[in-house]
Coordinates of C-alpha atoms and ligand atoms in Angstrom, one line a residue:
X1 CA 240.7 41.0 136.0
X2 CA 239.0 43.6 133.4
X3 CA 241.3 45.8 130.8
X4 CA 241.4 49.1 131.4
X5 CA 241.0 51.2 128.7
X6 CA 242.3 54.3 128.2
X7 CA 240.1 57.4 127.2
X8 CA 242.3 59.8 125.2
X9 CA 239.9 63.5 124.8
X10 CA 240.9 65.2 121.6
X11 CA 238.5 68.0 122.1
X12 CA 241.0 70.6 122.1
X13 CA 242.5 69.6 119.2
X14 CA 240.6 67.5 116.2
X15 CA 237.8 69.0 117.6
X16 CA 238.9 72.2 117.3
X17 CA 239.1 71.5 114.0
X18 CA 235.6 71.7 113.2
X19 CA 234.6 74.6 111.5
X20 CA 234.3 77.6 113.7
X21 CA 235.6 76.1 117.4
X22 CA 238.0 77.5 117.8
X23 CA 239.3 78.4 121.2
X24 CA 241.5 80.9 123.3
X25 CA 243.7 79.5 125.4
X26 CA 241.7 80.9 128.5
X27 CA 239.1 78.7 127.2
X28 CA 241.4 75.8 126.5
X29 CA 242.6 75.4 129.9
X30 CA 238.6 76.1 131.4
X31 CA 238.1 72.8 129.6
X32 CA 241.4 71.0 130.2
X33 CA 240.6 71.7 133.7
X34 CA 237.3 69.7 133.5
X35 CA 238.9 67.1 131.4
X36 CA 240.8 66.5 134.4
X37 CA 237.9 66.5 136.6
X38 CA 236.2 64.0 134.4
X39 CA 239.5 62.0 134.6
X40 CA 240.0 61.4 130.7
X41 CA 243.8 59.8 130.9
X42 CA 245.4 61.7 128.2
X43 CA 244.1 65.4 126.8
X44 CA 244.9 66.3 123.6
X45 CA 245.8 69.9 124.2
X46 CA 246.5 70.8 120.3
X47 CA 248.5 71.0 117.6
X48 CA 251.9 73.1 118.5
X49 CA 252.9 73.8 115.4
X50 CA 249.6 75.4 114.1
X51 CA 250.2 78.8 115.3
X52 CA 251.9 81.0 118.5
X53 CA 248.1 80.6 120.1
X54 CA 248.6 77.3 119.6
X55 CA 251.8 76.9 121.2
X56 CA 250.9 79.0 124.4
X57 CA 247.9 76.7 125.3
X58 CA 249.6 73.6 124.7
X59 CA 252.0 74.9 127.5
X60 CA 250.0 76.7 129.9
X61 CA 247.7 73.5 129.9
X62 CA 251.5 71.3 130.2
X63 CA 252.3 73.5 133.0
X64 CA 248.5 73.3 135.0
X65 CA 246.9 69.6 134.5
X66 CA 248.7 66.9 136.6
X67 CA 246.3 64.4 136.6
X68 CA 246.1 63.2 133.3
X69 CA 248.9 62.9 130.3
X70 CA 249.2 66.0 128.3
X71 CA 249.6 65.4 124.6
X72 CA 250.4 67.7 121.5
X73 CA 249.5 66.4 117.7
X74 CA 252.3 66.6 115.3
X75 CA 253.3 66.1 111.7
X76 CA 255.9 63.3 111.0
X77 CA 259.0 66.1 111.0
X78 CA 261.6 67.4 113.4
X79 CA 260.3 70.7 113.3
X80 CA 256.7 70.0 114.7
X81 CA 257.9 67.5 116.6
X82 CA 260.4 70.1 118.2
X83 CA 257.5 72.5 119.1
X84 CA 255.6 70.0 120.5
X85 CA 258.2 68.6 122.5
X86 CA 259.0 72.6 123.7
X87 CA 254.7 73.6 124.5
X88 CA 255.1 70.0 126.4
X89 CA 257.6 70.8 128.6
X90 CA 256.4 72.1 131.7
X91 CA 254.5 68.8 132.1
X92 CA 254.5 66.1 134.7
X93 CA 253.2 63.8 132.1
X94 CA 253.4 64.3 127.9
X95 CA 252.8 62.7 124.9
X96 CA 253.9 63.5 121.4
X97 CA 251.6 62.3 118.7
X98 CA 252.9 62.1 115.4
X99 CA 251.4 61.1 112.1
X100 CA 251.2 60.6 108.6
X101 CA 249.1 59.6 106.0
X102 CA 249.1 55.6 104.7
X103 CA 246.8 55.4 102.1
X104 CA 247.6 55.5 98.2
X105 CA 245.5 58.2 97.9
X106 CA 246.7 60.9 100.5
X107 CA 250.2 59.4 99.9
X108 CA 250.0 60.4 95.9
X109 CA 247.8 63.5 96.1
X110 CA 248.6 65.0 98.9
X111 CA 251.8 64.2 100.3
X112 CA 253.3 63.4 96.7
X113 CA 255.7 60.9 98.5
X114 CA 256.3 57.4 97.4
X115 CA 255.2 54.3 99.9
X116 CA 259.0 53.6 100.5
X117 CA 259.4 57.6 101.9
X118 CA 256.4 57.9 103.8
X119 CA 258.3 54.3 105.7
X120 CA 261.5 56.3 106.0
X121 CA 259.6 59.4 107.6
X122 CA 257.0 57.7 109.8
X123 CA 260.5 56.1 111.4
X124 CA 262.6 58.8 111.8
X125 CA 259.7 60.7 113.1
X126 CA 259.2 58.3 116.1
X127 CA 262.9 57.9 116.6
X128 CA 263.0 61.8 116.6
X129 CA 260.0 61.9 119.0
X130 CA 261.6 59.3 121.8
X131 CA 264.4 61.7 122.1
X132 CA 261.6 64.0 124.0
X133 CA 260.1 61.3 125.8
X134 CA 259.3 57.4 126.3
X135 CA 255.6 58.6 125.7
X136 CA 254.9 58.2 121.9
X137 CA 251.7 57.3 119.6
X138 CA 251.9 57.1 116.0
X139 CA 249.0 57.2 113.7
X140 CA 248.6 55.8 110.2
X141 CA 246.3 58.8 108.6
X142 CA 243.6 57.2 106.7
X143 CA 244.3 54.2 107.9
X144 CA 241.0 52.2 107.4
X145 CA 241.7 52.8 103.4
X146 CA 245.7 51.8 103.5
X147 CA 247.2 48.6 102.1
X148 CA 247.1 46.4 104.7
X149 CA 250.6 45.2 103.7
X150 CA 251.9 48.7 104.0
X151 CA 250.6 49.0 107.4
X152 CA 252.4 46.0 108.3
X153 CA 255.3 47.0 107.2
X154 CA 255.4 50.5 108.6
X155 CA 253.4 49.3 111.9
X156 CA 256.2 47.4 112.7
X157 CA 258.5 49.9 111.9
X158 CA 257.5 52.5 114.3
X159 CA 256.9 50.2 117.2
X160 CA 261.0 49.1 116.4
X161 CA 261.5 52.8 116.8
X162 CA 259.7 53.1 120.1
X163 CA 256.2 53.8 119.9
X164 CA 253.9 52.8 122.5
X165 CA 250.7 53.5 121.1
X166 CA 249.4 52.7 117.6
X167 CA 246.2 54.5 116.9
X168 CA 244.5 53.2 114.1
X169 CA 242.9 56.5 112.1
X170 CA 239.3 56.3 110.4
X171 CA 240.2 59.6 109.1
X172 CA 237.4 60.1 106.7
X173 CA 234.3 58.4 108.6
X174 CA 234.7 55.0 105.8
X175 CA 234.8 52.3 108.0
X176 CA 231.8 49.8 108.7
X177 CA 232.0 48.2 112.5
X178 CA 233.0 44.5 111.6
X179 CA 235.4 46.0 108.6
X180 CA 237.2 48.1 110.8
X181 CA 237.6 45.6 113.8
X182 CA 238.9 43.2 112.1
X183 CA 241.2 45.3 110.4
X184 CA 242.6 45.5 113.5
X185 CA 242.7 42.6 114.6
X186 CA 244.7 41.1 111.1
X187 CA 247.0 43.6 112.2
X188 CA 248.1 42.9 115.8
X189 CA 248.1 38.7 114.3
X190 CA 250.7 40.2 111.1
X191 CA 252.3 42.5 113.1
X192 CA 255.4 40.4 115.0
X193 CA 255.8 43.5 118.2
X194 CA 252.4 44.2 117.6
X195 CA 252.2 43.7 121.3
X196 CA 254.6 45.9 122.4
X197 CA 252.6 49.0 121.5
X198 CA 248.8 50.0 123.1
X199 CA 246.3 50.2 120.2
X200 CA 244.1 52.5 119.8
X201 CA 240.7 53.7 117.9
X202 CA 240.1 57.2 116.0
X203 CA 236.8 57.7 114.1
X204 CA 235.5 60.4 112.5
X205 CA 231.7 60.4 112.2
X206 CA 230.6 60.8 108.4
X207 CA 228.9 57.5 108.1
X208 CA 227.4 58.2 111.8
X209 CA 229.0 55.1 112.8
X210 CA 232.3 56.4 114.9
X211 CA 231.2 55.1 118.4
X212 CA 229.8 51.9 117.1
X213 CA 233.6 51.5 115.1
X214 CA 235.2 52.6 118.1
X215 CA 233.6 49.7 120.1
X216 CA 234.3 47.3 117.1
X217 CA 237.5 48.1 117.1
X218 CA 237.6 47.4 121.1
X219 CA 235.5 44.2 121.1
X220 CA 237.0 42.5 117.7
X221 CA 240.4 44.4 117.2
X222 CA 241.3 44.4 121.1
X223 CA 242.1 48.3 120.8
X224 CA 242.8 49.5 124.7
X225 CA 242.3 53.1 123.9
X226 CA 239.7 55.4 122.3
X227 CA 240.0 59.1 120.7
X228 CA 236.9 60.8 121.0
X229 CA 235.6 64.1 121.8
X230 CA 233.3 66.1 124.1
X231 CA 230.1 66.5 122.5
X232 CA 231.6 63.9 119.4
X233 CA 232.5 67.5 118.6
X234 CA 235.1 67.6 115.2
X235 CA 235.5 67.7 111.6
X236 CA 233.0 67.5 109.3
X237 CA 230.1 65.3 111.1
X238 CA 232.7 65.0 114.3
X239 CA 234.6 62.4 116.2
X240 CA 233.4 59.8 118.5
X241 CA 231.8 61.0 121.4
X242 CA 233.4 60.4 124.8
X243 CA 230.0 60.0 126.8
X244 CA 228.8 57.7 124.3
X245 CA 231.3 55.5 124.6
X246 CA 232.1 55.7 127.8
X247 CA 228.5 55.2 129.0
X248 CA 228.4 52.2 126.3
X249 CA 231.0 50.9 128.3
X250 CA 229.8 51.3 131.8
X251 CA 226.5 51.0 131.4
X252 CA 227.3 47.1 129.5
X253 CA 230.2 45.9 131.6
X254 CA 228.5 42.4 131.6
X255 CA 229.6 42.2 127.9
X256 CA 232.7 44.5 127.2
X257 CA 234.3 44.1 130.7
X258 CA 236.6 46.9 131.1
X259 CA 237.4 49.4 133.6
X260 CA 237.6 53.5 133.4
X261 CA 238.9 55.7 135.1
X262 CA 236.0 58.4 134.2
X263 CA 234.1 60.2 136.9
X264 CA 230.6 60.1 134.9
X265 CA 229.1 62.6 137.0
X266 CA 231.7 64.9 135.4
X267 CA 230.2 64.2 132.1
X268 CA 227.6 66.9 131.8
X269 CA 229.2 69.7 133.3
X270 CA 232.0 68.8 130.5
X271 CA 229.1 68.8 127.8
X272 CA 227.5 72.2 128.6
X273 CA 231.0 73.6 128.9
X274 CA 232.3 72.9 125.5
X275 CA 228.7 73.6 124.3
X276 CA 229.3 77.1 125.8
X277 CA 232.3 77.6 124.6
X278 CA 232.3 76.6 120.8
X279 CA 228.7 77.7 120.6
X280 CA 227.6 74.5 119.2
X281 CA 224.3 73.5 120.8
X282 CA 224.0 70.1 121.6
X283 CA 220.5 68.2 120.3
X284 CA 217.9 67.4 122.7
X285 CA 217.5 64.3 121.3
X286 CA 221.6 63.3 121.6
X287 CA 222.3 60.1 123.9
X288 CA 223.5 61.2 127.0
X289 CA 223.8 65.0 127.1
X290 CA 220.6 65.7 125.3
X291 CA 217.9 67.7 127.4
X292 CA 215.5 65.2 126.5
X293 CA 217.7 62.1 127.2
X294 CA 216.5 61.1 130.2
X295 CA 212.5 63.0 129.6
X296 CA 210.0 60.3 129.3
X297 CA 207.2 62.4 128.0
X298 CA 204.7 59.8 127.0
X299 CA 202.1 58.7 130.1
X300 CA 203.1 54.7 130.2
X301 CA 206.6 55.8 130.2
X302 CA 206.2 58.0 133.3
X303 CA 204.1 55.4 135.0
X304 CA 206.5 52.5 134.3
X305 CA 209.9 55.1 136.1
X306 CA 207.8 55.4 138.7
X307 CA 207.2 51.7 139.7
X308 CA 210.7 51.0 139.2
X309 CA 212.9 53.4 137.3
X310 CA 214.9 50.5 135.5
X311 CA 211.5 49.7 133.5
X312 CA 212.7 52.1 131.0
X313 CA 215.9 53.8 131.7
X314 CA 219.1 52.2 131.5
X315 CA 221.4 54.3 133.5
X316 CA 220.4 57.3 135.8
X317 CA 220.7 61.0 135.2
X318 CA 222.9 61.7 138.2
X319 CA 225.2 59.5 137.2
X320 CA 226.2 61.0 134.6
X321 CA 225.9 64.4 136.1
X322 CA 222.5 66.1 135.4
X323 CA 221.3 67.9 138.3
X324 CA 217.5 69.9 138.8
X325 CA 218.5 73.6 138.1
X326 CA 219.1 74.7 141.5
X327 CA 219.0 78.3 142.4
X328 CA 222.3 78.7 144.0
X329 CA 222.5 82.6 144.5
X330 CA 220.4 85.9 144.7
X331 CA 220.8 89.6 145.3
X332 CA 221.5 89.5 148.5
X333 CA 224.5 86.9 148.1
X334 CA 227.8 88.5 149.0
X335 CA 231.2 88.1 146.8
X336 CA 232.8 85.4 149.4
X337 CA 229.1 82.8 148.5
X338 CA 230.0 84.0 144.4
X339 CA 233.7 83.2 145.1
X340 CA 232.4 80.2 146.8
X341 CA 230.2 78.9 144.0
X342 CA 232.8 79.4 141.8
X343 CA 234.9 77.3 143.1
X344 CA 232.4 74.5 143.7
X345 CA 231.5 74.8 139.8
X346 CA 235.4 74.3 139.3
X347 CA 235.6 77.6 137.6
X348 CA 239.4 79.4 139.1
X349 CA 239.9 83.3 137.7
X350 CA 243.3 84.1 137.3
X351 CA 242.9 87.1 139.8
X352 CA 241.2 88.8 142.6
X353 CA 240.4 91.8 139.6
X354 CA 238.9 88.9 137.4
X355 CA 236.5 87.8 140.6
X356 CA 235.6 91.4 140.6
X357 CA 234.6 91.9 137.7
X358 CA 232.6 88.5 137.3
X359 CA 231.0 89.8 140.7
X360 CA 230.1 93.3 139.3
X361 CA 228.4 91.4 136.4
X362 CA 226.8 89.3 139.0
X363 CA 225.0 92.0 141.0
X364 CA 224.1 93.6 137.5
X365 CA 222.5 89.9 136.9
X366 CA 220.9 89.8 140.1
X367 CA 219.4 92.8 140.1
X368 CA 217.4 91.9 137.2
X369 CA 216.8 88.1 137.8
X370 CA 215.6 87.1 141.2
X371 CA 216.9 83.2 140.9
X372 CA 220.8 82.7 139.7
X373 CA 221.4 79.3 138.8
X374 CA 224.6 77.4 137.9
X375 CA 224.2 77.7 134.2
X376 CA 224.0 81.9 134.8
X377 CA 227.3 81.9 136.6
X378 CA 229.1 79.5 134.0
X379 CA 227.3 82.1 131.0
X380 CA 228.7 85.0 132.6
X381 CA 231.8 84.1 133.5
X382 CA 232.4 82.9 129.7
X383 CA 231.2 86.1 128.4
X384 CA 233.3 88.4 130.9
X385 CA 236.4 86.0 129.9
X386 CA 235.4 86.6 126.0
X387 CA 235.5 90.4 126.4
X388 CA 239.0 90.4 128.4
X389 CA 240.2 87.8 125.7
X390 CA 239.3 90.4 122.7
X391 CA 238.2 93.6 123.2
X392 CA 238.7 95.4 120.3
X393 CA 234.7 95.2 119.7
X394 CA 232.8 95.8 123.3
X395 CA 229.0 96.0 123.4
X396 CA 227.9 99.3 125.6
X397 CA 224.3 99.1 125.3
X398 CA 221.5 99.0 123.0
X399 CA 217.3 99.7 122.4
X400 CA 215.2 98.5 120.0
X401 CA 211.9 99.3 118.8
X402 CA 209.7 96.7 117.1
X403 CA 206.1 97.4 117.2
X404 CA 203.4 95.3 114.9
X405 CA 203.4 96.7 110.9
X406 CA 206.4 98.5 111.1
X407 CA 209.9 98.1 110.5
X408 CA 211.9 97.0 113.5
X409 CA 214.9 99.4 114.6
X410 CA 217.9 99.2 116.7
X411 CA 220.1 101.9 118.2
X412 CA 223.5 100.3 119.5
X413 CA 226.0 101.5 121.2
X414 CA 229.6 99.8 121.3
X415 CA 233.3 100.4 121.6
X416 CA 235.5 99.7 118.7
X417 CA 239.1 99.6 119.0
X418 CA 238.4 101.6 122.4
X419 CA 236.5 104.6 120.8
X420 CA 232.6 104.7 121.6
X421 CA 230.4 104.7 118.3
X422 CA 226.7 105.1 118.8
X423 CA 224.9 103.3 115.8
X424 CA 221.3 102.4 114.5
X425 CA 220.0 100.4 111.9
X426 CA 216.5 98.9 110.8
X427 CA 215.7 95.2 109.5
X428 CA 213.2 92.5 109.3
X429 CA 213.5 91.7 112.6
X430 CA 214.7 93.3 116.0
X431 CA 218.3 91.1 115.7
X432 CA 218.7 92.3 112.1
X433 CA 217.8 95.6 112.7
X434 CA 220.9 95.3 115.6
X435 CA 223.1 93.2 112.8
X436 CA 223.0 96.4 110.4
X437 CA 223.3 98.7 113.1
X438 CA 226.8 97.5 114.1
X439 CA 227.4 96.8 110.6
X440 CA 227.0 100.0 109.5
X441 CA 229.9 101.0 111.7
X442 CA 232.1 97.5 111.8
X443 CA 231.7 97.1 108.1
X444 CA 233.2 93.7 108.4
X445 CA 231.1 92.5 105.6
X446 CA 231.4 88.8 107.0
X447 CA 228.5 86.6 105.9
X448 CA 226.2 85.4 108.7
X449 CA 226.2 81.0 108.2
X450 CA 224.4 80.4 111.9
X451 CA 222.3 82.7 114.0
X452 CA 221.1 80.2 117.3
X453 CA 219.2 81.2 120.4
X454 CA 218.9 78.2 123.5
X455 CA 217.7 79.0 126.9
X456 CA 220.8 78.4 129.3
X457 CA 217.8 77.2 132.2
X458 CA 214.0 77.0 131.8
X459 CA 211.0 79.4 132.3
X460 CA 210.7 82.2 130.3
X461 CA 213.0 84.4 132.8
X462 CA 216.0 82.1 131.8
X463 CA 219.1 83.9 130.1
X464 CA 219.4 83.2 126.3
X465 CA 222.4 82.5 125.1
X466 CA 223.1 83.2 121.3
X467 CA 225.5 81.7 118.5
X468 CA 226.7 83.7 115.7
X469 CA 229.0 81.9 113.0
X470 CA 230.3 84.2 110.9
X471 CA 232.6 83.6 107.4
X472 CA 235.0 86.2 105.6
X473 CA 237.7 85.4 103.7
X474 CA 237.6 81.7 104.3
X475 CA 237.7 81.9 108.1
X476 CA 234.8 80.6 110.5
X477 CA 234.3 82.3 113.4
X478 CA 231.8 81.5 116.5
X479 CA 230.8 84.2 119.0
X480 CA 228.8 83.3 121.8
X481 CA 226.8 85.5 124.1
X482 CA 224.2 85.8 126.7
X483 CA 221.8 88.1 128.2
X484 CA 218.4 88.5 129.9
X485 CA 217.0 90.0 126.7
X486 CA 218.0 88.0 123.6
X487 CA 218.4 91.1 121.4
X488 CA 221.2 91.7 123.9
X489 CA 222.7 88.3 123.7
X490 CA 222.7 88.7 119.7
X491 CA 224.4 92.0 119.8
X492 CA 227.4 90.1 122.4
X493 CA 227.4 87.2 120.3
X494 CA 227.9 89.5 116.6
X495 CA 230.5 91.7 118.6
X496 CA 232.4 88.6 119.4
X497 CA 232.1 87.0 116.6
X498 CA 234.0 90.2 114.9
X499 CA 236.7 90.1 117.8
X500 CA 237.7 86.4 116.7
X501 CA 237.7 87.6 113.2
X502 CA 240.0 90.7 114.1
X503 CA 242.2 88.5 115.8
X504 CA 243.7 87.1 112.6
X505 CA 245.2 84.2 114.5
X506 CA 245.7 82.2 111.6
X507 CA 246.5 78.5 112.1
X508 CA 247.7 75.6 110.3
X509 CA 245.1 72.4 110.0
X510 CA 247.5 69.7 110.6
X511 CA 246.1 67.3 108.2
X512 CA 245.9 69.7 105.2
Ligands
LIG1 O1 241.5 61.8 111.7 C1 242.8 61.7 111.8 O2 243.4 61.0 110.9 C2 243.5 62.4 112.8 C3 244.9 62.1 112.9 C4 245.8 63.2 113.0 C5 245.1 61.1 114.0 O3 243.0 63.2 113.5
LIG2 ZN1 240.8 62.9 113.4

């Protein structure tokens, strides 16, 4: 009989730690309710500790999934532990996660604690932890650049103490496939209850090698459980990416034999949702969840998929959950099909005024696009959750002018702290010229790092939906929004943008 092994989604956690993703907890439960779709075993929900925000997700996502294990991050002390074990509560399944870094390096620089009391913490951590619940992993940070001695030694320790699932960290992206397999492996031979405890992968992607050092570690080390992300979203260059891996796995069962539990067609709903959310665009070249990854574009390619589609493709697009853009509502559709559709898409407001609203913007939609497809209902309910979320800035309206040899200009018109400001500006181009319009009002003086614009379907009459990133004062920021006219969009996207950044919600980085 085939392993199973385990898919443990740390989107909403280390990948919330890349620069700029972060979340609301309206958005963290939107994706903890597809992670449970797409049947990942255990989700990652975040760090407790971090902040309040923090907190209040991790619970309200404890208190709603049921299918899969809930899990919250935290340092090796009582006190994270604690607040983890309180934000886990409420659900029918948890994990605590605790850490702490191995290696000489983090050990001396950053935690300035000998070898000897890093041992004594990592145990009393996990013996702190089982108090909560039978459910504990414990990861050596940096653990591809530890002693291997050390690990041993504190491995051993920990699983004494009661954990059940050792997940081997490749915090900083260093390891090489073979290196880092067989690391694990010379572990679980050392290691005397080495097989008391599931082991588990964690890459980070710096090298670009996390999936292919997640699979060494499952083929050579005999790791039963991966970390990974939607996306490989994360850190830095990002963690592995669950569809990589889990399509790596499916799609060569003849040579890694194991069993999921992932409903693939769930994969690129999950993809585009995250996308949406964080506002980082996926490539159209990315395996998987690319728009191109399943385009054959040149003529012998075409010819060959239609003879027999295995000639050059390797699994199919269905499976994995890419469906033609179907036009699923128009104008004339009443709010029982919208409620309807929402359903079907997964999406559940919080209450009949939230359907409401979502069906107000709808009809606005509608009225000026004859085809709604799926993507416009997800983009608009995101964007009428981001305004309820923060609405300190709300966009009104705006025009522009841009004409050929002259300066483009924008008149805007937005709400600020709930008092109307009318506002114009001029720039190089029609989304500058709306930049210093609300500037010249918001006077945020945050630095624009990432101004993106991707169709959410195809044709010219498709919605754009625009990225902002935005820096001040050391905090990144994403604001995401969409419209018909991608001036529009830009405007949504600034204006939210500058709600994240007036929300202050300052949070800890757990590894820091
Ligand atoms: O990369 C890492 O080391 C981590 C740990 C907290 C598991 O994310
Ligand atoms: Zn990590």
């Amino acid at each position: 009989m085939a392993d199973k092994l385990i898919i443990f989604d740390t989107t909403l956690r280390d990948g919330e730690q890349s620069p700029g993703a972060s979340m609301t907890k309206d958005e963290k439960i939107r994706i903890a309710r597809q992670l449970e779709r797409l049947k990942v075993d255990v989700i990652e929900a975040g760090f407790a500790a971090a902040s309040p925000g923090d907190f209040e997700s991790i619970r309200a996502i404890a208190g709603i999934i049921k299918d899969s294990t809930v899990c919250s991050l935290s340092r090796a002390n009582d006190r994270d532990i604690s607040r983890a074990a309180e934000a886990l509560a409420p659900a029918a399944r948890k994990r605590i996660h605790t850490f702490i870094a191995t290696s000489p390096l983090h050990m001396e620089k950053k935690l300035r604690m000998t070898p000897d009391q890093v041992y004594e913490q990592a145990k009393l951590a996990v013996r702190f932890a089982r108090q909560f619940t039978d459910d504990v992993e414990f990861s050596p940070e940096d653990g591809s650049r530890s002693d291997m001695d050390f690990l041993c030694r504190v491995i051993e320790a920990v699983i004494a103490e009661g954990a059940r699932t050792i997940n081997f960290a490749d915090t900083v992206g260093y390891g090489i496939p073979e290196l880092y397999g067989n690391m694990i492996k010379t572990l679980r031979e050392r290691i005397p209850n080495s097989d008391k405890a599931v082991w588990s992968v964690h890459c980070h992607n710096d090298l670009g090698m996390a999936v292919a050092n997640s699979l060494a570690g499952i083929v050579i080390g005999g790791a039963r459980q991966v970390e990974c992300t939607i996306n490989g979203l994360g850190e830095r260059a990002g963690n592995t990416a669950l569809e990589e891996v889990v399509m790596a796995i499916k799609t060569r069962k003849d040579y890694f034999n194991l069993d999921l539990s992932i409903d693939t067609t769930q994969i690129v709903p999950a993809s585009k949702l995250v996308s949406q959310i964080t506002g980082f665009a996926v490539q159209p070249n990315k395996a998987v969840v690319g728009a191109n990854a399943f385009a054959h574009a040149s003529g012998i390619h075409q010819d060959g998929v239609l003879k027999a589609r295995d000639t050059y493709e390797i699994m199919r697009a269905e499976d994995v959950g890419w469906t033609a853009n179907k036009i699923v509502l128009g104008k004339l559709s009443g709010r029982n099909a919208f409620k309807q559709r929402l359903e079907e898409l997964g999406i559940e407001l919080e209450s009949e005024a939230e359907v409401n609203a979502a069906f107000a913007r709808f009809k606005e939609l509608a009225d000026r696009k004859a085809e709604i497809f799926d993507e416009d209902i997800i983009a608009l309910v995101s964007d009428e959750q981001q305004s309820h979320d923060n609405e300190f800035f709300r966009f009104v309206s705006l025009s522009q002018h841009s004409e050929t040899g002259e300066k483009p200009r924008a008149k805007v018109v937005f709400s600020m702290g709930g008092k109307e400001l009318v506002c114009e500006g001029q720039g190089n181009g029609p989304v500058d010229a709306t930049v210093n319009a609300i500037e010249s009002q918001a006077a945020s003086g945050a630095e624009l790092l990432l101004f993106s614009v991707n169709a959410i379907t195809t044709g010219t009459q498709s919605q754009g939906e625009v990225t902002m990133r935005l820096s001040k004062a050391g905090r990144i920021v994403n604001g995401v929004g969409s419209d018909l006219d991608i001036v529009v969009a830009s405007a949504k996207a600034y204006l939210s943008a500058l709600n994240k950044l007036h929300s202050k919600a300052e949070r800890l980085n757990p590894q820091l």
